[in-house]
Structures are given as structure tokens and as C-alpha cells.
PDB file of C-alpha atoms in Angstrom:
ATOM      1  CA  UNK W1416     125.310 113.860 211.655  1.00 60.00           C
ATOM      2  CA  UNK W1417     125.467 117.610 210.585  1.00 58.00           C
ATOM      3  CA  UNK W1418     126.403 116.505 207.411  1.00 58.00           C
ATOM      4  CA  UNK W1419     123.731 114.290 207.000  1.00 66.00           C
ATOM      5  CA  UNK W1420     120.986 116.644 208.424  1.00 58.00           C
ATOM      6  CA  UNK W1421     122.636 119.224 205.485  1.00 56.00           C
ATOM      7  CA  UNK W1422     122.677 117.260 202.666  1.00 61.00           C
ATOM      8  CA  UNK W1423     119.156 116.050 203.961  1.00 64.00           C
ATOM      9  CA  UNK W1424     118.075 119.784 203.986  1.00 58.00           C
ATOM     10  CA  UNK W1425     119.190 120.274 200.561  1.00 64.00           C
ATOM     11  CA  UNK W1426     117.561 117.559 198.996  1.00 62.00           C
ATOM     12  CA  UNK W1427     114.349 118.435 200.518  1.00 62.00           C
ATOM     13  CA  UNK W1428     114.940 121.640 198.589  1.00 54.00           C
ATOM     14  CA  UNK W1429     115.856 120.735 195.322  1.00 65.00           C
ATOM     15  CA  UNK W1430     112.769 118.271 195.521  1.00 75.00           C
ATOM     16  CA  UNK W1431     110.708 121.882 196.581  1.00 61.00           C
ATOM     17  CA  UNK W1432     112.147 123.271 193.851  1.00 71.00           C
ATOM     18  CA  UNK W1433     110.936 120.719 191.660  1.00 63.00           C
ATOM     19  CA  UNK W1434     107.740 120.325 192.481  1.00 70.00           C
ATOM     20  CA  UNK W1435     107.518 124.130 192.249  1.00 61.00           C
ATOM     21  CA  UNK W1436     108.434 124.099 189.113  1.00 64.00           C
ATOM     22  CA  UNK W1437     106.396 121.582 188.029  1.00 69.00           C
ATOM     23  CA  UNK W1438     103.325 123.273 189.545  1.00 58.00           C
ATOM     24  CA  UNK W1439     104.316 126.108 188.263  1.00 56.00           C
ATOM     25  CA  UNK W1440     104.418 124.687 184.492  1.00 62.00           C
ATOM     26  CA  UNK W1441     100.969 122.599 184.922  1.00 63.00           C
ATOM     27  CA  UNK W1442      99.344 125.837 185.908  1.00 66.00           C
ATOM     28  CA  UNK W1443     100.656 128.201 183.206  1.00 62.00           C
ATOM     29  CA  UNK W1444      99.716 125.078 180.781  1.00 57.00           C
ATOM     30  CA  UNK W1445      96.599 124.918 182.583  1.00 56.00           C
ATOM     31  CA  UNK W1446      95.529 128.540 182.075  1.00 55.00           C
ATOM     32  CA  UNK W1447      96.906 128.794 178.854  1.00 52.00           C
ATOM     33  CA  UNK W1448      94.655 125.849 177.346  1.00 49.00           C
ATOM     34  CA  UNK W1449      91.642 126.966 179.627  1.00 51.00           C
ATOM     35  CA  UNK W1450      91.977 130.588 177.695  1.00 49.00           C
ATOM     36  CA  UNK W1451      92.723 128.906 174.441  1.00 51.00           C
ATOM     37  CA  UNK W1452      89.460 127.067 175.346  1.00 56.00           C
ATOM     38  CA  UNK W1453      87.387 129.998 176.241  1.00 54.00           C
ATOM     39  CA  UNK W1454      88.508 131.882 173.171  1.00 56.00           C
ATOM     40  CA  UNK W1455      86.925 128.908 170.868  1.00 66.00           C
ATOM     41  CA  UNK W1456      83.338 130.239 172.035  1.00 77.00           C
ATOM     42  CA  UNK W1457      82.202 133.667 170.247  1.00 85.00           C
ATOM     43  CA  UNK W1458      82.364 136.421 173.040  1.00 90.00           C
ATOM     44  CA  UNK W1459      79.809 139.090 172.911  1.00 93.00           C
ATOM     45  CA  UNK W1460      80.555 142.207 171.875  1.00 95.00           C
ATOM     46  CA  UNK W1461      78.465 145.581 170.638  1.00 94.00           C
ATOM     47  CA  UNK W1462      77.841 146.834 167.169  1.00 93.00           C
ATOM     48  CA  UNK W1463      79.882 149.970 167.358  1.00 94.00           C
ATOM     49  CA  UNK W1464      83.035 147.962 169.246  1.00 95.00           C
ATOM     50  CA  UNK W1465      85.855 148.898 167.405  1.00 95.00           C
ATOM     51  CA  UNK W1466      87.207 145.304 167.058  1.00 94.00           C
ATOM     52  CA  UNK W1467      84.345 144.131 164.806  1.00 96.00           C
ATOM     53  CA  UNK W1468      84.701 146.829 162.259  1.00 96.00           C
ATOM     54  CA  UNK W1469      87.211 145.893 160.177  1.00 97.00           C
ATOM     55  CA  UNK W1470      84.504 143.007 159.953  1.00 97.00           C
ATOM     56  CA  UNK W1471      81.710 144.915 159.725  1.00 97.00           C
ATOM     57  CA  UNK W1472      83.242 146.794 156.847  1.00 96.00           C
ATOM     58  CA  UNK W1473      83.739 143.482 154.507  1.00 97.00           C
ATOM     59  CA  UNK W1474      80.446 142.558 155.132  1.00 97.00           C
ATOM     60  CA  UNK W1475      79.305 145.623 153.848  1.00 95.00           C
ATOM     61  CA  UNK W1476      80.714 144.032 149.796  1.00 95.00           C
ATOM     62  CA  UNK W1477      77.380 141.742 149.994  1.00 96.00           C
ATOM     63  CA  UNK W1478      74.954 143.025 148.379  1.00 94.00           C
ATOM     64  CA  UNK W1479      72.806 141.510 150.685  1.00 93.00           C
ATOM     65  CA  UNK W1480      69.134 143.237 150.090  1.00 92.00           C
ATOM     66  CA  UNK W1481      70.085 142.297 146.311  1.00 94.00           C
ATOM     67  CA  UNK W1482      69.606 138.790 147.451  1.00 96.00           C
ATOM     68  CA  UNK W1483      66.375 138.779 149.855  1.00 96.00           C
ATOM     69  CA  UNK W1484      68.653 139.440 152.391  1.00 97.00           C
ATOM     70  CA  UNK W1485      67.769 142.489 155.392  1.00 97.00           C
ATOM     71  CA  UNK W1486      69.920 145.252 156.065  1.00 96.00           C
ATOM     72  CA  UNK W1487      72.583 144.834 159.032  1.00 96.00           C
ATOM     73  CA  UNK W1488      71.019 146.196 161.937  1.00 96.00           C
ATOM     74  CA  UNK W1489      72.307 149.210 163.946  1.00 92.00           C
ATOM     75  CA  UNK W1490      71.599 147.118 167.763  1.00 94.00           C
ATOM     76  CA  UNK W1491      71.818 143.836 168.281  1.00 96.00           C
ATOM     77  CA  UNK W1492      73.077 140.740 170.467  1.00 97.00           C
ATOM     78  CA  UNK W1493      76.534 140.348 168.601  1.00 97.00           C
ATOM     79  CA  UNK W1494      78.872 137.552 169.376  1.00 97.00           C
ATOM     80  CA  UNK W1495      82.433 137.268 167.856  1.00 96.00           C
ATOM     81  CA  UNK W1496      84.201 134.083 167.126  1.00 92.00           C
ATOM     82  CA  UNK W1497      87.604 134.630 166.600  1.00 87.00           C
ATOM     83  CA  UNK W1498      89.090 131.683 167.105  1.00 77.00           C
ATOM     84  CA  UNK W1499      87.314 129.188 165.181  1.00 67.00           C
ATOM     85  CA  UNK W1500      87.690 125.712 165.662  1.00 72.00           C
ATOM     86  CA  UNK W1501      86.387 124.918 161.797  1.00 70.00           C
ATOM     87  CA  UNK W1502      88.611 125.426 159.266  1.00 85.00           C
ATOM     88  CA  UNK W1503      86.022 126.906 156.926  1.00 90.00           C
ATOM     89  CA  UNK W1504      86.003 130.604 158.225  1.00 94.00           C
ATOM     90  CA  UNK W1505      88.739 132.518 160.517  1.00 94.00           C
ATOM     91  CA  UNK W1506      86.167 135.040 161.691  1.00 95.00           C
ATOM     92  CA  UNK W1507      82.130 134.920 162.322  1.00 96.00           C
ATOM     93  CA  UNK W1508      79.619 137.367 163.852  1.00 97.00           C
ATOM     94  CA  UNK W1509      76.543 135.620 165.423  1.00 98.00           C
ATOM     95  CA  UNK W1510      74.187 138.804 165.150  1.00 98.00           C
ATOM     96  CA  UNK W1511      70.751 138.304 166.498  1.00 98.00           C
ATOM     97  CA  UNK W1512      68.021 141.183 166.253  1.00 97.00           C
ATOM     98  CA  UNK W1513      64.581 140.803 164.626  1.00 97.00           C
ATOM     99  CA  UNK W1514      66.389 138.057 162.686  1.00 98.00           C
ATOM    100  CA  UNK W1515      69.235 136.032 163.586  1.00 98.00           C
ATOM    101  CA  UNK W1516      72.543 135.615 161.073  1.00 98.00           C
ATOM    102  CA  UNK W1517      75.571 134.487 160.824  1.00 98.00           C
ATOM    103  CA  UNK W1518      78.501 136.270 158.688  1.00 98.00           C
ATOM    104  CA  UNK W1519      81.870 134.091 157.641  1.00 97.00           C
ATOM    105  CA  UNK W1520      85.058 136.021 157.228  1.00 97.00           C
ATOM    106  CA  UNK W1521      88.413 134.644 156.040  1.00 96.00           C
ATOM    107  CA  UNK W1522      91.684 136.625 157.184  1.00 95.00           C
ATOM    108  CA  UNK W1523      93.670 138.613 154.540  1.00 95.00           C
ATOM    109  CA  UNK W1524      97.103 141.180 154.244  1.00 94.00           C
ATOM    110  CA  UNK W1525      94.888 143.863 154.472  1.00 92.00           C
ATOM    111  CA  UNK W1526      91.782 142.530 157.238  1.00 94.00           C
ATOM    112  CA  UNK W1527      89.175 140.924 156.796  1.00 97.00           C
ATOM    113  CA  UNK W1528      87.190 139.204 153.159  1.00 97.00           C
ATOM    114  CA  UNK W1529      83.265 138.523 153.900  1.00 98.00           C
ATOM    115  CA  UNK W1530      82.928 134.475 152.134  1.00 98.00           C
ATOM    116  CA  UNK W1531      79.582 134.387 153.291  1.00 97.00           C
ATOM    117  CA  UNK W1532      75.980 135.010 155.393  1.00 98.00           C
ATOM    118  CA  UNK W1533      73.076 133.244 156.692  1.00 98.00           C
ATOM    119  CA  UNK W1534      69.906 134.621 157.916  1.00 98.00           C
ATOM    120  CA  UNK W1535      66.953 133.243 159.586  1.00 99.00           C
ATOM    121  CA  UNK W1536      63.244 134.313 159.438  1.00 99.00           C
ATOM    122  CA  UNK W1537      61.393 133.531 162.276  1.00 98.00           C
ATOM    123  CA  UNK W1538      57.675 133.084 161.103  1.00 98.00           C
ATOM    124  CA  UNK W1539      54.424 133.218 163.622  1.00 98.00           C
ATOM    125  CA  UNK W1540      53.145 129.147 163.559  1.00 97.00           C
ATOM    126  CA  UNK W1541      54.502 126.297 165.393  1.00 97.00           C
ATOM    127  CA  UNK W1542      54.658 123.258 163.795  1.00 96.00           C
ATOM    128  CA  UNK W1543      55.753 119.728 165.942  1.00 95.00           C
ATOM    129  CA  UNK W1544      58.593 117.525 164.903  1.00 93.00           C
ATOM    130  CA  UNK W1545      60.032 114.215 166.655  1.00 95.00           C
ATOM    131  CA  UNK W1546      62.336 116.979 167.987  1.00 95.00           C
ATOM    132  CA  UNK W1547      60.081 119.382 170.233  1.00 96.00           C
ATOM    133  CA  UNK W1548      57.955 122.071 168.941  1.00 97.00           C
ATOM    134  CA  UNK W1549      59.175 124.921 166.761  1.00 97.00           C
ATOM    135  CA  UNK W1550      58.607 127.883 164.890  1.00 98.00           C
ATOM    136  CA  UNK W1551      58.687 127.772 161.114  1.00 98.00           C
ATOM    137  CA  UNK W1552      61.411 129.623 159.529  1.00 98.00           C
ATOM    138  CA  UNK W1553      62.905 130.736 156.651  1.00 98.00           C
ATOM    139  CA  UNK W1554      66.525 130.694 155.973  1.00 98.00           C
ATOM    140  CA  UNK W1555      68.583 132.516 153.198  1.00 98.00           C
ATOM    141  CA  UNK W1556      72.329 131.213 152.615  1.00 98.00           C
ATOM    142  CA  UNK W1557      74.794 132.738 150.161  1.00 98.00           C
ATOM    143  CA  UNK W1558      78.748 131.453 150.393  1.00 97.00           C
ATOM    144  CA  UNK W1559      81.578 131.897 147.894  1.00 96.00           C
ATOM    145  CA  UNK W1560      83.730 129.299 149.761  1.00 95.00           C
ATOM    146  CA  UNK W1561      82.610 126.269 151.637  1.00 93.00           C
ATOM    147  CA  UNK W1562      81.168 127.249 155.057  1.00 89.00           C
ATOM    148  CA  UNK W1563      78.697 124.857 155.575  1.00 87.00           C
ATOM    149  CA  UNK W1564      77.023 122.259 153.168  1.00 87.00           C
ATOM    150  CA  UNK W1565      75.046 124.432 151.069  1.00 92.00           C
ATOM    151  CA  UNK W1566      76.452 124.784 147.302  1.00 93.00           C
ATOM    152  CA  UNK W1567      78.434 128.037 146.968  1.00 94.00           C
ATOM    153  CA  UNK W1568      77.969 130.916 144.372  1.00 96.00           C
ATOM    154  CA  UNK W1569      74.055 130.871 144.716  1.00 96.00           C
ATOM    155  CA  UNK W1570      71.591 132.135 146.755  1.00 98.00           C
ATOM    156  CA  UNK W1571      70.057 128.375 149.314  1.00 97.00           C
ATOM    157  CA  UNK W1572      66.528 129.115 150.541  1.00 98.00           C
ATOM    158  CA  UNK W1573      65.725 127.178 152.973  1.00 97.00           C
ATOM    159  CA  UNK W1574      61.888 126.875 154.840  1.00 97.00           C
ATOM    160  CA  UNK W1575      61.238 124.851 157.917  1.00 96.00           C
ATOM    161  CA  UNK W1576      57.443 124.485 159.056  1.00 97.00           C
ATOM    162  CA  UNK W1577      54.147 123.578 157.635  1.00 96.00           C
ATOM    163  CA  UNK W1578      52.804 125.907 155.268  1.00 96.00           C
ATOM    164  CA  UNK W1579      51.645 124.219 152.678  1.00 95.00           C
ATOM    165  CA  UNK W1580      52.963 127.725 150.214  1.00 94.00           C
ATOM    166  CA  UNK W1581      56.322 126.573 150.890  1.00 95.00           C
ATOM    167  CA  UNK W1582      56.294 122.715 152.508  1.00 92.00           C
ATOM    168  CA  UNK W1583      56.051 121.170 149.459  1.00 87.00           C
ATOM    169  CA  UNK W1584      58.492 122.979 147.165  1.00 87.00           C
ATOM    170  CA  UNK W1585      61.098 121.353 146.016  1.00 85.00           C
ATOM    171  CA  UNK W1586      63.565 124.189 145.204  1.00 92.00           C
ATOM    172  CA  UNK W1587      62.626 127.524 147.009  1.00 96.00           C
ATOM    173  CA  UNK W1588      63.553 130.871 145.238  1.00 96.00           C
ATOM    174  CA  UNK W1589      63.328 134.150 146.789  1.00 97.00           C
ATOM    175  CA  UNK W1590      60.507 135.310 144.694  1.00 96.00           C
ATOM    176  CA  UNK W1591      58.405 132.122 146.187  1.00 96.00           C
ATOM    177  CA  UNK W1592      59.356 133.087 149.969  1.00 97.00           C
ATOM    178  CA  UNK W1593      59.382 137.283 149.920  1.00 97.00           C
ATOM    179  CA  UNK W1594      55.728 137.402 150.142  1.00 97.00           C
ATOM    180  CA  UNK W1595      55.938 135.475 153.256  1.00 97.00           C
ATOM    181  CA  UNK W1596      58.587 136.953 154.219  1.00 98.00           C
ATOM    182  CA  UNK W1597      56.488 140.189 154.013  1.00 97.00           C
ATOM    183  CA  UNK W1598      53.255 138.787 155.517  1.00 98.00           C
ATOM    184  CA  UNK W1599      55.545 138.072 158.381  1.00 98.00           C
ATOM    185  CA  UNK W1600      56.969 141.402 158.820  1.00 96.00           C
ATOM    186  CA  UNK W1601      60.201 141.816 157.576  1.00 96.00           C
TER     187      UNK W1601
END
């Protein structure tokens, strides 16, 4: 009977042991894929935090006012994704001031390479789509690899809204949105 109630005891053990150890795996695996999970969504950071400069410095290669583009501001809402789930970029800042843009890094030896921006105007009208109600916009894209699905090597100008300036262009240029762009502001 003591023998019985022993081995008993030491099952009942081995089986704690086991389950322990099991829990024990499901929740490391558990927190590891809820903070691989957390890292896939761009964390917000400030301008002068020293993990975004090496980023901030290989943006500075654009030549973005060469292009229509504005200067990178000194505060702003910045969020970092550093984890991508796309395979197009390794590294993006989501930097939202008076406009809002987006800057695509890839990962090198040395840091960071800028591959490309996008910025968006925000203009003063509404205009009303099968969507909701929005402001017009303009948008300026320039990539030298594939971020999104806007050719690459060029400057995309893109104009959402109703003015009848830029509605009914075919091909926008800067030159045909900067005095907009200027009534507007920027």
C-alpha cells in the first residue's frame, strides 16, 4: 500500500512537471509571438530619439524640396516601423505635422539607404465619394525601388478632390499642382 501511495505520488509529479512545462513553453511562445506581433505596428517615437537618426540621416540624400517635396519638420507625431511585415522596405517613419509622409528605408552594412517618400497635402474643400466625405489632397511619391505601385525613378503626383484645376488632368506635374499647393499654404 505504501508502495502504491509512492509510486502514486510520483506520478502525480512527473505529470506536474509536465504540465508545468508545458505551460511554461505555451506562455514564453505566447509572449514571444504577442511581442513579435506588437512590434509589426510602427511605435511612436520623437524627432530627436536617437534610434531614428541613423534614419533620419539617409533621408536627408533626397533632395526632396528639388522635387515639390517640404522640408522634414523639426516636431512632429513620428511613428517607427521596424519590423515590417512587407517585404518592400525594412524601415518606415510615419511623420505627420502640417503634412503627413511616409519615408521607406532598406537595411545596409553601414545603416540605413532612404528608397523612397510620400507626402500628402491636405487642401481646404471637401468633396463626397461612395466612401464618406473627404478632404482633397495632393500627394507627391518618389521611389527608387518598389514600395508601393507607383512607377519608380520619377516623381507620381497624385490629386484627390474636385477642383476642376487638377480633376481632370490626366498626368499631374509639379509645376501644375505648386500653385495650389501654395494657395493652400505650404
Amino acid at each position: 500500500m505504501k508502495k502504491q501511495k509512492a509510486k502514486k505520488k510520483r506520478l502525480l509529479l512527473k505529470i506536474l512537471i509536465l504540465v508545468s512545462f508545458i505551460l511554461l513553453c505555451l506562455t514564453g511562445s505566447l509572449f514571444y509571438l504577442a511581442y513579435r506581433i506588437i512590434e509589426l505596428f510602427p511605435v511612436r517615437v520623437e524627432m530627436s530619439d536617437p534610434k531614428i537618426a541613423p534614419l533620419l540621416n539617409a533621408a536627408e540624400s533626397f533632395e526632396r524640396v528639388k522635387y515639390g517635396f517640404s522640408p522634414l519638420p523639426e516636431k512632429a507625431d513620428v511613428r517607427l516601423e521596424s519590423r515590417p511585415m512587407r517585404q518592400a522596405y525594412d524601415a518606415m517613419l510615419h511623420i505627420s505635422s502640417k503634412t503627413s509622409r511616409t519615408i521607406a528605408f532598406r537595411k545596409t552594412d553601414k545603416g540605413y539607404r532612404w528608397i523612397g517618400e510620400q507626402e500628402t497635402f491636405r487642401g481646404p474643400n471637401r468633396y463626397k465619394t461612395v466612401d464618406g466625405t473627404f478632404y482633397e489632397e495632393i500627394t507627391l511619391t518618389f521611389h527608387i525601388e518598389k514600395v508601393s505601385g507607383h512607377p519608380t525613378n520619377r516623381l507620381n503626383v497624385s490629386y484627390f478632390g474636385e477642383d476642376p484645376r487638377l480633376a481632370n488632368l490626366r498626368k499631374l506635374t509639379i509645376k501644375d499642382v505648386q500653385p495650389i499647393l501654395r494657395e493652400w499654404g505650404y
